[in-house]
Coordinates of C-alpha atoms in Angstrom, one line a residue:
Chain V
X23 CA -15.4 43.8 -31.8
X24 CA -11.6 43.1 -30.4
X25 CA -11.0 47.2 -31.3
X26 CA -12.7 47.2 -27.9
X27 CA -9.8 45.8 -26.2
X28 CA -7.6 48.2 -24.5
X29 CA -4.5 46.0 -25.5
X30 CA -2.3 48.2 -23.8
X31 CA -3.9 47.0 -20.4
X32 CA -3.5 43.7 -21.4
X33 CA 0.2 43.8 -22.4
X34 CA 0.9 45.6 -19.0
X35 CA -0.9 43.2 -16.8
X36 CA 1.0 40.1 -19.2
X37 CA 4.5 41.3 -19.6
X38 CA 5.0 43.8 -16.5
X39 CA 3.5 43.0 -13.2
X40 CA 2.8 44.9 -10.4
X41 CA 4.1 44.0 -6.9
X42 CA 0.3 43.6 -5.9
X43 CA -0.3 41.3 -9.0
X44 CA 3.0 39.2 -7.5
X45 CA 1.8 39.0 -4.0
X46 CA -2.0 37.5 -5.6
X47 CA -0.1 35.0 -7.5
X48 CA 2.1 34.1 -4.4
X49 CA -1.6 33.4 -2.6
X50 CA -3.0 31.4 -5.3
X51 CA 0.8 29.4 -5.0
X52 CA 1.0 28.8 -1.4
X53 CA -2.8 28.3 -0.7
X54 CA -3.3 25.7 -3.6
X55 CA -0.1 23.7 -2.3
X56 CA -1.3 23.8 1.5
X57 CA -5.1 23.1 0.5
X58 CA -3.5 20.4 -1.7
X59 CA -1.2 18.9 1.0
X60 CA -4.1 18.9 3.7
X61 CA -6.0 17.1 1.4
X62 CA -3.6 14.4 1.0
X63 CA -3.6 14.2 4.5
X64 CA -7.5 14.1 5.1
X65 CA -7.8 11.4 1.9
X66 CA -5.2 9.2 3.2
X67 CA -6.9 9.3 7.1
X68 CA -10.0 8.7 5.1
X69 CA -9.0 5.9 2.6
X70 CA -7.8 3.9 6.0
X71 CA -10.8 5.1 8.1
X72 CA -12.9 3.9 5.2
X73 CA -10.7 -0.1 5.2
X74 CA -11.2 0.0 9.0
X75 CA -12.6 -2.8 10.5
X76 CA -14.8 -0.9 12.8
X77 CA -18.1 0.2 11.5
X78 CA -18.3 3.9 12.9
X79 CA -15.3 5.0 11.1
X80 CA -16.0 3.3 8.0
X81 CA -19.5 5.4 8.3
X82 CA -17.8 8.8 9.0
X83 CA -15.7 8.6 6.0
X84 CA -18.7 8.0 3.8
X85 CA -20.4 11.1 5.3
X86 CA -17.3 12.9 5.5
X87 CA -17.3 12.1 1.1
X88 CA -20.6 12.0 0.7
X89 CA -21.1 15.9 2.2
X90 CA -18.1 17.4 0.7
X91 CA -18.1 16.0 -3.3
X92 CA -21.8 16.2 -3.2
X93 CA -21.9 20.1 -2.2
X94 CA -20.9 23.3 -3.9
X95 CA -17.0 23.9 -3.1
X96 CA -18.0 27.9 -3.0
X97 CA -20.6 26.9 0.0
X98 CA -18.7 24.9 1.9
X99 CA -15.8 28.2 1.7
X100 CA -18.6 30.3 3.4
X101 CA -19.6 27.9 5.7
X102 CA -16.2 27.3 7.1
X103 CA -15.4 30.9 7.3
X104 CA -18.6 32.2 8.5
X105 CA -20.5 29.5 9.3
X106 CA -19.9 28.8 12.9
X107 CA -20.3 32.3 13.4
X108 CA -23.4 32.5 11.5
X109 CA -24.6 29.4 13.2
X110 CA -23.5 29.4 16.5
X111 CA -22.4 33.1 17.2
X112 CA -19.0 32.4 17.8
X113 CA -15.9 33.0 15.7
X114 CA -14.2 29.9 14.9
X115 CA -11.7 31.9 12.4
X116 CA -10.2 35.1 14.0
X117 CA -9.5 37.5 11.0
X118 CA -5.3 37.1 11.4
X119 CA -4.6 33.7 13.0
X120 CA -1.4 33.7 14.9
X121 CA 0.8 30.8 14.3
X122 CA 3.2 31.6 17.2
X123 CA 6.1 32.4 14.2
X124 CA 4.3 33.9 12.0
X125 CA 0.8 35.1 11.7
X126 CA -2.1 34.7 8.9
X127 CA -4.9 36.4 7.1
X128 CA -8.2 34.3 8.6
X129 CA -9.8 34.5 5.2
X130 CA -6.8 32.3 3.6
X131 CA -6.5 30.4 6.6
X132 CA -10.1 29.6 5.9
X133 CA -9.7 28.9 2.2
X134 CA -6.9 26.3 2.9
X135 CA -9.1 24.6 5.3
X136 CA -12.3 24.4 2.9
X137 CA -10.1 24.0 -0.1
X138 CA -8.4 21.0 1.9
X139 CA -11.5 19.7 3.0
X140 CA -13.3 19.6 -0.2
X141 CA -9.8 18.3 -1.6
X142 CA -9.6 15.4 1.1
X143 CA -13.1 14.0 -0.4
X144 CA -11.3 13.4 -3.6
X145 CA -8.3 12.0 -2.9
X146 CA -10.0 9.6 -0.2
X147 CA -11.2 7.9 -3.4
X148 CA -8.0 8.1 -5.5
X149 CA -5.7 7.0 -2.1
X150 CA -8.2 3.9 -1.4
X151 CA -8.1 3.2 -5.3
X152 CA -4.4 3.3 -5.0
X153 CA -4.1 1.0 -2.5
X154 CA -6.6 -1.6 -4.0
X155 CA -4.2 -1.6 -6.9
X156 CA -1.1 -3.1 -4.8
X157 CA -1.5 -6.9 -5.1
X158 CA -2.6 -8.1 -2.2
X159 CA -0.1 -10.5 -1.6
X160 CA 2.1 -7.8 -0.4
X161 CA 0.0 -7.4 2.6
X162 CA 0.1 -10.9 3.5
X163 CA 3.6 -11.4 3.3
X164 CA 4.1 -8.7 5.4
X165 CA 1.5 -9.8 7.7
X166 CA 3.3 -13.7 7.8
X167 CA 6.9 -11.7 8.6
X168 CA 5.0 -10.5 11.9
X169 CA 4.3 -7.0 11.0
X170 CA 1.2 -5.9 12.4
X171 CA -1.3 -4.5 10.5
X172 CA -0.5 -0.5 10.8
X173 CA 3.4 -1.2 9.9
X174 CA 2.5 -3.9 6.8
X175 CA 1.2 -0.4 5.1
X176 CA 3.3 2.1 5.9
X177 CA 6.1 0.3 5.1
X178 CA 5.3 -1.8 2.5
X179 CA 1.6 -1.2 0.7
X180 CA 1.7 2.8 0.6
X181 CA 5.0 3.0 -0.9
X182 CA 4.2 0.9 -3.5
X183 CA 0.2 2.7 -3.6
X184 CA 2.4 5.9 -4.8
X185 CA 3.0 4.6 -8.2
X186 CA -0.8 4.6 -8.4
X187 CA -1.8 7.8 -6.7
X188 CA 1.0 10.5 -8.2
X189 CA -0.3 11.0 -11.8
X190 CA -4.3 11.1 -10.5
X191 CA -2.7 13.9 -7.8
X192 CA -1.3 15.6 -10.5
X193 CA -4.8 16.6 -12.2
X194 CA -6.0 17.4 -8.5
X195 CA -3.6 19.9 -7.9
X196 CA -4.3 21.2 -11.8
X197 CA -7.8 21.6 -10.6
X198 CA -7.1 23.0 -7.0
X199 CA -5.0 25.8 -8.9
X200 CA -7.9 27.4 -10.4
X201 CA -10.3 26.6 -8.1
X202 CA -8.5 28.3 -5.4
X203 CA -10.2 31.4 -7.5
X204 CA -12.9 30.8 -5.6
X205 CA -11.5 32.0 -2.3
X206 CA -11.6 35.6 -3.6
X207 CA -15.5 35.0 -2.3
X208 CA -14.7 35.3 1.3
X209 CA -12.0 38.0 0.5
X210 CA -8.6 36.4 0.2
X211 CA -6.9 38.8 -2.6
X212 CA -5.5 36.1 -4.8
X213 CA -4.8 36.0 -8.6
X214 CA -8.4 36.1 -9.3
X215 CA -9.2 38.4 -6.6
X216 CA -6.7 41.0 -7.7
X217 CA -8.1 40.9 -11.6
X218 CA -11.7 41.3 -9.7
X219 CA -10.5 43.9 -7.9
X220 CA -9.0 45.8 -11.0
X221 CA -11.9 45.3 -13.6
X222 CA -14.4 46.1 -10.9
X223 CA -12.7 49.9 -10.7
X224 CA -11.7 50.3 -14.4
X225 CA -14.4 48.5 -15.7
X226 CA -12.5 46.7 -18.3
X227 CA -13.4 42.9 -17.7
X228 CA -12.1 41.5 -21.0
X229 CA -8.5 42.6 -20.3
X230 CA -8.3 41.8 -16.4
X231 CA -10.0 38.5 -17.2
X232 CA -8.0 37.6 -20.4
X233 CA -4.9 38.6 -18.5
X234 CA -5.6 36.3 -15.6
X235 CA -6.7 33.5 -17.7
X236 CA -3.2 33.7 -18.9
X237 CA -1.5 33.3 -16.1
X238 CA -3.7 30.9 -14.6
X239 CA -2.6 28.7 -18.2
X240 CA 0.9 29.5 -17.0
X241 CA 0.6 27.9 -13.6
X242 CA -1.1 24.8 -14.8
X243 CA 1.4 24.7 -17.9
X244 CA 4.2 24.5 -15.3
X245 CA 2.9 22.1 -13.4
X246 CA 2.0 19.7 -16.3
X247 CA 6.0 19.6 -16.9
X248 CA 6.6 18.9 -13.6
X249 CA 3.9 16.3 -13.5
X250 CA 5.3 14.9 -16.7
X251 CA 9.0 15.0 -15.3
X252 CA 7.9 12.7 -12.3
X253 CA 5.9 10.7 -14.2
X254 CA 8.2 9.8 -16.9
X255 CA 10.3 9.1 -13.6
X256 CA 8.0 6.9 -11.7
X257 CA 7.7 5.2 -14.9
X258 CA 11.0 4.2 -15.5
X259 CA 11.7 2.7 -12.0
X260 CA 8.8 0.3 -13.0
X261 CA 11.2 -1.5 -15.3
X262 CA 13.0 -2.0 -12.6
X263 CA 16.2 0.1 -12.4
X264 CA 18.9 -0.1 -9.7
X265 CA 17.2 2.9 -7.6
X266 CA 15.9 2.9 -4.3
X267 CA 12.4 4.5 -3.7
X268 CA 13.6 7.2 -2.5
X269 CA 16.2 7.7 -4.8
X270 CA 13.6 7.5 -7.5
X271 CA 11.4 10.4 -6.4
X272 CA 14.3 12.2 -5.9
X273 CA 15.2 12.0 -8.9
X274 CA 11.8 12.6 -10.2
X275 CA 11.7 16.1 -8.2
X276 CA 15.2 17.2 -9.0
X277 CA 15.2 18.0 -12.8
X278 CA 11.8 20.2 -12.3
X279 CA 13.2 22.0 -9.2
X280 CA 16.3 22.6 -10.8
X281 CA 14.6 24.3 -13.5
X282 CA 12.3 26.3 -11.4
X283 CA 15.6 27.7 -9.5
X284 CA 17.2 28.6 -12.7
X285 CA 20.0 26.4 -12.3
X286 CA 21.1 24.0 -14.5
Chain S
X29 CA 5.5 -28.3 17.5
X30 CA 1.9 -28.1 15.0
X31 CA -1.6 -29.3 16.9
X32 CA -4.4 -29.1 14.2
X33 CA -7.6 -30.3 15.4
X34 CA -10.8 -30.5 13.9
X35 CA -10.4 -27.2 11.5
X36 CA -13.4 -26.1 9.8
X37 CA -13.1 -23.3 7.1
X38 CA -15.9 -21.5 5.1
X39 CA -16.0 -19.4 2.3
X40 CA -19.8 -18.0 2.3
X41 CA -22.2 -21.3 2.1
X42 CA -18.9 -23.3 0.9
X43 CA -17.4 -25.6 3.5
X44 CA -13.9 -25.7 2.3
X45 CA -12.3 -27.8 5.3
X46 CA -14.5 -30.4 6.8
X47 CA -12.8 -31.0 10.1
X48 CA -9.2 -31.4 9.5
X49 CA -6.2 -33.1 11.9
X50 CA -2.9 -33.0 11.6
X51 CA 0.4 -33.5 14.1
X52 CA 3.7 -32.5 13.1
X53 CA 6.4 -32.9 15.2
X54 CA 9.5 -30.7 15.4
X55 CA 12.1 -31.3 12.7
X56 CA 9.0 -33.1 10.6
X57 CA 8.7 -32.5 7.2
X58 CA 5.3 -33.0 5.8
X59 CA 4.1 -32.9 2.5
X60 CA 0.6 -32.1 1.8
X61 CA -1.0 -33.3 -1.7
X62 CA -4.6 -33.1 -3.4
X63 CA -6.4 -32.2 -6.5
X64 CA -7.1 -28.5 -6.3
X65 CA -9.8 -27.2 -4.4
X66 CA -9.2 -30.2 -1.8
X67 CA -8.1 -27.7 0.8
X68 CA -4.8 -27.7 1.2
X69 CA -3.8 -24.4 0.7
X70 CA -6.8 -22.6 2.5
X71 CA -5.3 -24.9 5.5
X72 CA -1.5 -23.9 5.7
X73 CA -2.8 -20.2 5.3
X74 CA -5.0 -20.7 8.4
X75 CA -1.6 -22.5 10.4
X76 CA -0.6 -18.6 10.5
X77 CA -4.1 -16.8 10.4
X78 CA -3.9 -15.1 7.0
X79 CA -7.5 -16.9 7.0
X80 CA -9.4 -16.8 10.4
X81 CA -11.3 -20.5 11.0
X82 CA -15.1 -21.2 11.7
X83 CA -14.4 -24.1 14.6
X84 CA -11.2 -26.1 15.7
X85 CA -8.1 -25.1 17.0
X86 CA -5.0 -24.6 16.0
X87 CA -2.0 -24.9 18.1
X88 CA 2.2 -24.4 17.1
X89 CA 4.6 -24.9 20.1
X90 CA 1.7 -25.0 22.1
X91 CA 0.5 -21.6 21.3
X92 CA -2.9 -20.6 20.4
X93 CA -2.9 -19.5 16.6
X94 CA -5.1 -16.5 16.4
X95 CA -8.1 -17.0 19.4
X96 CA -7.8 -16.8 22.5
X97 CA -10.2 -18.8 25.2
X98 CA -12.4 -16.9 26.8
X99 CA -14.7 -19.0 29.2
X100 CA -13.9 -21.7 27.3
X101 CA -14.8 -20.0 23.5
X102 CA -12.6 -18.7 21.2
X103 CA -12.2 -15.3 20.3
X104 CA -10.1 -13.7 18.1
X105 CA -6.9 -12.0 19.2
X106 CA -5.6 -8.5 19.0
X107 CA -3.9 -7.6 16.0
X108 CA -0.1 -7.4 18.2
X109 CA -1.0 -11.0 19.4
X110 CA -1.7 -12.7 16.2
X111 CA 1.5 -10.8 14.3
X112 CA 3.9 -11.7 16.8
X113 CA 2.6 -15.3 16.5
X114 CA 3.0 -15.4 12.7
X115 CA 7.1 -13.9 13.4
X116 CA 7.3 -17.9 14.2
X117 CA 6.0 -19.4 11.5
X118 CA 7.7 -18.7 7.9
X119 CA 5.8 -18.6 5.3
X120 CA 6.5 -18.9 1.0
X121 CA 3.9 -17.8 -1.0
X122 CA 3.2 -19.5 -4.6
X123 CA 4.0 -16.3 -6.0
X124 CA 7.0 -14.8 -4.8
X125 CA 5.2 -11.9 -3.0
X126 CA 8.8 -9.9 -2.7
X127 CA 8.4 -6.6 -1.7
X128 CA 9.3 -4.8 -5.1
X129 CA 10.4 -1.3 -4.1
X130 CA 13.0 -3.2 -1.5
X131 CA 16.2 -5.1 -2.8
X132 CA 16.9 -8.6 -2.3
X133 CA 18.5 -7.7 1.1
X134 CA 16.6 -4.8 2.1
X135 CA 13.5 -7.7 1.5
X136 CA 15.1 -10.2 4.0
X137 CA 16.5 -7.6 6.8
X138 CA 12.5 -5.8 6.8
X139 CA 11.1 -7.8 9.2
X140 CA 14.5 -8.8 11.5
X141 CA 15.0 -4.9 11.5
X142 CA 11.7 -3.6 12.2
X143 CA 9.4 -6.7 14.1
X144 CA 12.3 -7.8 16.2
X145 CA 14.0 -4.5 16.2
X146 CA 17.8 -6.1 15.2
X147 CA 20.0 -3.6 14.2
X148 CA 20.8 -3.2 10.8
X149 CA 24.1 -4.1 10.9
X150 CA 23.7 -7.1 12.7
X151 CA 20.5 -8.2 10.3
X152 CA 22.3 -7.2 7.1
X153 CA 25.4 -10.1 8.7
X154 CA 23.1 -12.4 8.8
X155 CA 20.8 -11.6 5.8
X156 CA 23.6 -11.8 3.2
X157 CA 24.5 -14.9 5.0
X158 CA 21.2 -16.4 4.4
X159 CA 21.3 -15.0 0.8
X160 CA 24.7 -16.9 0.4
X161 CA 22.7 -20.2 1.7
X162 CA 20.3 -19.8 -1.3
X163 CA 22.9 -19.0 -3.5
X164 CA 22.4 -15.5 -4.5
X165 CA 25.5 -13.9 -3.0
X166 CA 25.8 -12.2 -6.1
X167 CA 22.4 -10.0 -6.1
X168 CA 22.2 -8.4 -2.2
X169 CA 21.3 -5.3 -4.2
X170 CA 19.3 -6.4 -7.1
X171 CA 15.5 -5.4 -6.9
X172 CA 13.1 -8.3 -7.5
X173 CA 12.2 -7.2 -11.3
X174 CA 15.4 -8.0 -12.4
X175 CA 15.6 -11.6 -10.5
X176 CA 13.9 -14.8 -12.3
X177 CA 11.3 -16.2 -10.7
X178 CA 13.7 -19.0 -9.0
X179 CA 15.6 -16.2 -7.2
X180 CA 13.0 -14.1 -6.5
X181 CA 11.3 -17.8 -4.8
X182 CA 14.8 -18.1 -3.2
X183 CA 14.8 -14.5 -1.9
X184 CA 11.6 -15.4 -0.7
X185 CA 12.8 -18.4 1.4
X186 CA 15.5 -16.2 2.5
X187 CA 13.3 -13.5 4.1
X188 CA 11.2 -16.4 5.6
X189 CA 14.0 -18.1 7.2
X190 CA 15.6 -14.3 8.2
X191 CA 13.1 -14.4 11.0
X192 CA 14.1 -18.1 12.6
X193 CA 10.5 -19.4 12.3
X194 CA 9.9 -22.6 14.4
X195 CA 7.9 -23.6 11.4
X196 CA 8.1 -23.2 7.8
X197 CA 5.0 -23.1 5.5
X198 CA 5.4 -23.6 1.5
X199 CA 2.3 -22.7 -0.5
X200 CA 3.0 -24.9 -3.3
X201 CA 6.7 -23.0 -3.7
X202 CA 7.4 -24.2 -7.6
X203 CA 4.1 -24.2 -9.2
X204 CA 4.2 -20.7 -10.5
X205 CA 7.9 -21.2 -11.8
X206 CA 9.4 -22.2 -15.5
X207 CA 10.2 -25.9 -15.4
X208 CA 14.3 -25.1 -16.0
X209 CA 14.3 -23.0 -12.1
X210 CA 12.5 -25.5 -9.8
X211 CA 15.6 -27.4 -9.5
X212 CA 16.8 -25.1 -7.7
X213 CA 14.2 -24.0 -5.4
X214 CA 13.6 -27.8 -4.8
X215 CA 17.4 -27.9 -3.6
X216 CA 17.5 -25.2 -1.2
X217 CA 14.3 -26.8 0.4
X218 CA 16.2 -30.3 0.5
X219 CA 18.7 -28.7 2.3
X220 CA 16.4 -26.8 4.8
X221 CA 14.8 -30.5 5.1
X222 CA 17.8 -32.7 5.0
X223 CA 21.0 -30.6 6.1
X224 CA 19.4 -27.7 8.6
X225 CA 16.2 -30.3 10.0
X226 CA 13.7 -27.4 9.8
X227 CA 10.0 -28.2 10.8
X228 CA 8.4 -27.7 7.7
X229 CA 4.9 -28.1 6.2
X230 CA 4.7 -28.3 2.3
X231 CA 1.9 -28.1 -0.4
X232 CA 3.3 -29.1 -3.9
X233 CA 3.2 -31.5 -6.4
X234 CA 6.9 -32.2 -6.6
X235 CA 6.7 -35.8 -6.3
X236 CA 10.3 -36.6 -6.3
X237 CA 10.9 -33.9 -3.9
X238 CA 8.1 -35.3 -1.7
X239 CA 10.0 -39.0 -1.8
X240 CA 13.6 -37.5 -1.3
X241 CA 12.8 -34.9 1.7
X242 CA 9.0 -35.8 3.5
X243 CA 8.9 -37.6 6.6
X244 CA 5.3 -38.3 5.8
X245 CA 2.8 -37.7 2.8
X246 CA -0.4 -36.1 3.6
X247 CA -3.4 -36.6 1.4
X248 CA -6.3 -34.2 1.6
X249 CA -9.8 -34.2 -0.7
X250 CA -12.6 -32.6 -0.6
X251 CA -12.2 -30.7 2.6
X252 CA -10.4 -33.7 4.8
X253 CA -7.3 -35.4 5.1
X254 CA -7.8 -38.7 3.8
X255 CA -4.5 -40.8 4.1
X256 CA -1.2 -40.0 5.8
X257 CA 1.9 -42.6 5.2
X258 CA 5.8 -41.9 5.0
X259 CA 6.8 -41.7 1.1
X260 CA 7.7 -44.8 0.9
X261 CA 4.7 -46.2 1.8
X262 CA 2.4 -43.6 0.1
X263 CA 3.9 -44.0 -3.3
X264 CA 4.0 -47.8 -3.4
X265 CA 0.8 -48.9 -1.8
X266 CA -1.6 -46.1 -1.0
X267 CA -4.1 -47.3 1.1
X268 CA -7.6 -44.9 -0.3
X269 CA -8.9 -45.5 -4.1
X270 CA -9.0 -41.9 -4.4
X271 CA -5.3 -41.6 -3.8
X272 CA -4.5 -44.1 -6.6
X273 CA -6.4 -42.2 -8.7
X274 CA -4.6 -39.1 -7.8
X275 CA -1.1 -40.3 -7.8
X276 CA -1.7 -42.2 -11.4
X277 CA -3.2 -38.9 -12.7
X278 CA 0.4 -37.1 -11.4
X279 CA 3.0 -39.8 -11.3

């Protein structure tokens, strides 16, 4: 059976990759770290929509999760590239979207935007859990100092949420890695995309798709140092040691980034 | 300075203040006392709205605490309205409630810096001078974990006082502290009482504390304030059965 392989392919596609194979993985980087970062965003407007005091917003966070981690993440990537123009017969994504200083291929535009969206339902519930776990005496001393609501947690029940959020974001953006694959759908040439193309004119899927899987294990292997580094991090500062906040996740970044640059 | 008139709290079907009174006038200290569940704490939280109230009103220098009258009902006030209303009235919480991630100063400049917009300079000045009051000149930069529980209570009083409340609330300050530091939260209290004359309102069991530093003892069960007296008074010859019974139980 494995005197099928073409191992040759394989070691090629492993050990020397093409510019085009570089430029995928660059995709697959930046749109998984956008998607990711919206979706903080859209869980963190949704985890305080969803504490509101006022009914309607409490309602259209619990359709916004209720649609989005209860539908297929490929389907809502068509709809939100296609759909409005399917729909409604207008094109809501141009094909290059033009940021003013730089411009953008629609279809990843579109992938960061379903990716996000479908990322947002997820950490809505891992943001609200977060800030359930900060004792809730914080809030009311920082409500009897005279902060109003909206400053008591920014200032003092999010930063201390953090601790609980950061190792449950971790596995997110583990998961948003591959599943950014499924962008190649609507035509974004990203890591998978690229093996897709190859095996679909050499018709070799065993090496393309071995090949990718590795370097799919390399991103997530990276990242699960990094994670590790900032947990091990976040965890020390909970004895208690003579660091500010920010100091702290500073230092939780620094050894990772330093190691990604090369420099010791 | 605090108007309390006929405050009615529930909790569900539970009626957990019946109707409850109480004057304090400025530079009063008042000691509040009762078995638990008698009330006592649910009513200093409502003094600065941390729990809204089902009918009475509560007044402090004349203001309002969290309503407002509209054709002669209450309503509850905006959020703005009923924070800068608790910036005068301090409040020390049974347990501690420091902010962790901030230091000892950093916990006592927040609210100077950011409610009242002081700069940080000028709030630092005056926070390390406050932490010098309590005695912990020593630990501006120390983060709560590594105080004991009678600095971090002492912090705590620091931060409230940082924000020059007209009134001070103390939800029973010592009960959650080893026996060997309440000495020395029950000091800086005698000295806010005795030395600086600060209006204050406390819930504790301290009884020797009570004697040396209350203007007036304040007994509340089962929903209502049953007896007020000065110390003096109270501890000798409570008037109510149900006060004998609960000072002999404590005493």
């Amino acid at each position: 059976m494995l005197a099928a392989v073409d191992w040759h392919i394989l070691w090629q596609r492993i050990f020397h990759p093409d510019h085009v194979f570089v430029l995928a993985l660059w995709r697959t980087i930046y749109i998984s770290v956008c998607a990711q970062a919206l979706g903080v965003l859209l869980g963190l407007i949704g985890a305080l929509m969803r504490m509101s005091r006022f009914f309607p917003l409490r309602l259209l966070s619990g359709a916004y999760v209720l649609i989005f981690r209860g539908t297929p993440l490929i389907v809502q990537i068509f709809f939100v590239y296609f759909g409005a123009n399917l729909l409604f017969g207008f094109t809501l994504i141009p094909r290059t979207v033009d940021f003013g200083l730089f411009q953008m291929d629609g279809a990843a535009f579109a992938g960061i935007v379903a990716l996000g969206l479908n990322e947002g339902a997820y950490m809505r519930e891992i943001i609200r859990a977060g800030i359930d776990a900060v004792d809730r005496g914080q809030m009311e001393a920082a409500k009897s100092l005279g902060m109003p609501y909206p400053m008591a947690m920014r200032r003092i029940v999010l930063p201390q949420a953090t601790r609980f959020i950061i190792p449950p974001l971790g596995n997110e953006f583990n998961s948003m890695m591959k599943n950014s694959s499924l962008i190649f759908f609507i035509g974004v040439t990203e890591l998978f995309g690229d093996a897709e193309i190859r095996y679909s004119t050499s018709f070799k899927p065993v090496e393309y798709f071995l090949a990718v899987a590795f370097w799919y294990l390399v991103l997530t292997t990276v990242w699960s140092l990094i994670q590790a580094q900032i947990e091990r991090k976040l965890a020390v500062s909970e004895r208690g040691d003579e660091l500010s906040f920010r100091e702290r996740v500073a230092a939780a970044w620094l050894p990772a980034a330093m190691r990604i640059r090369g420099t010791p | 300075m605090l108007h309390a008139e006929g405050v009615v709290k529930r909790f569900g079907r539970l009626e957990v203040l019946k109707g409850v009174s109480l004057e304090v006038k400025p530079r009063e200290v008042v000691c509040v006392i009762g078995p638990s569940g008698s009330g006592k704490t649910t009513f200093i939280r409502c003094i600065n709205h941390l729990e809204k109230i089902d009918a009475g009103r509560i007044e402090v220098n004349g203001h309002l605490i969290g309503y407002r009258e509209r054709n002669g009902k209450l309503v509850e006030d905006t959020e703005r309205n009923i924070a800068r209303q608790r910036a005068e009235i301090g409040m020390v919480f049974q347990r501690f409630n420091l902010f962790p991630h901030k230091t000892a100063l950093e916990n006592v400049i927040e609210a100077p810096t950011h409610v009242r917009g002081v700069t940080k300079d000028q709030a630092a000045r005056q926070g390390k001078a406050l932490l010098e009051r309590v005695g912990l000149a020593d630990k501006f930069d120390t983060y709560p974990g590594k105080l004991s529980g009678g600095q971090q209570q002492r912090v705590a009083i620091a931060r409230a006082l940082a924000m020059n409340p007209a009134l001070m609330l103390f939800d029973e300050p010592t009960s959650a502290l080893d026996p060997e530091v309440i000495g020395e939260v029950l000091d800086v209290m005698k000295s806010l009482a005795i030395d600086m004359g600060t209006t204050m309102i406390v819930v504790t069991h301290e009884m020797g504390f009570a004697r040396e530093a209350a203007d007036r003892m304040v007994m509340m069960d089962d929903g209502r304030i049953i007896e007020e007296a000065p110390p003096a008074q109270f501890f000798d010859s409570p008037r109510e059965e149900r006060t004998k019974q609960f000072l002999s139980k404590i005493l």
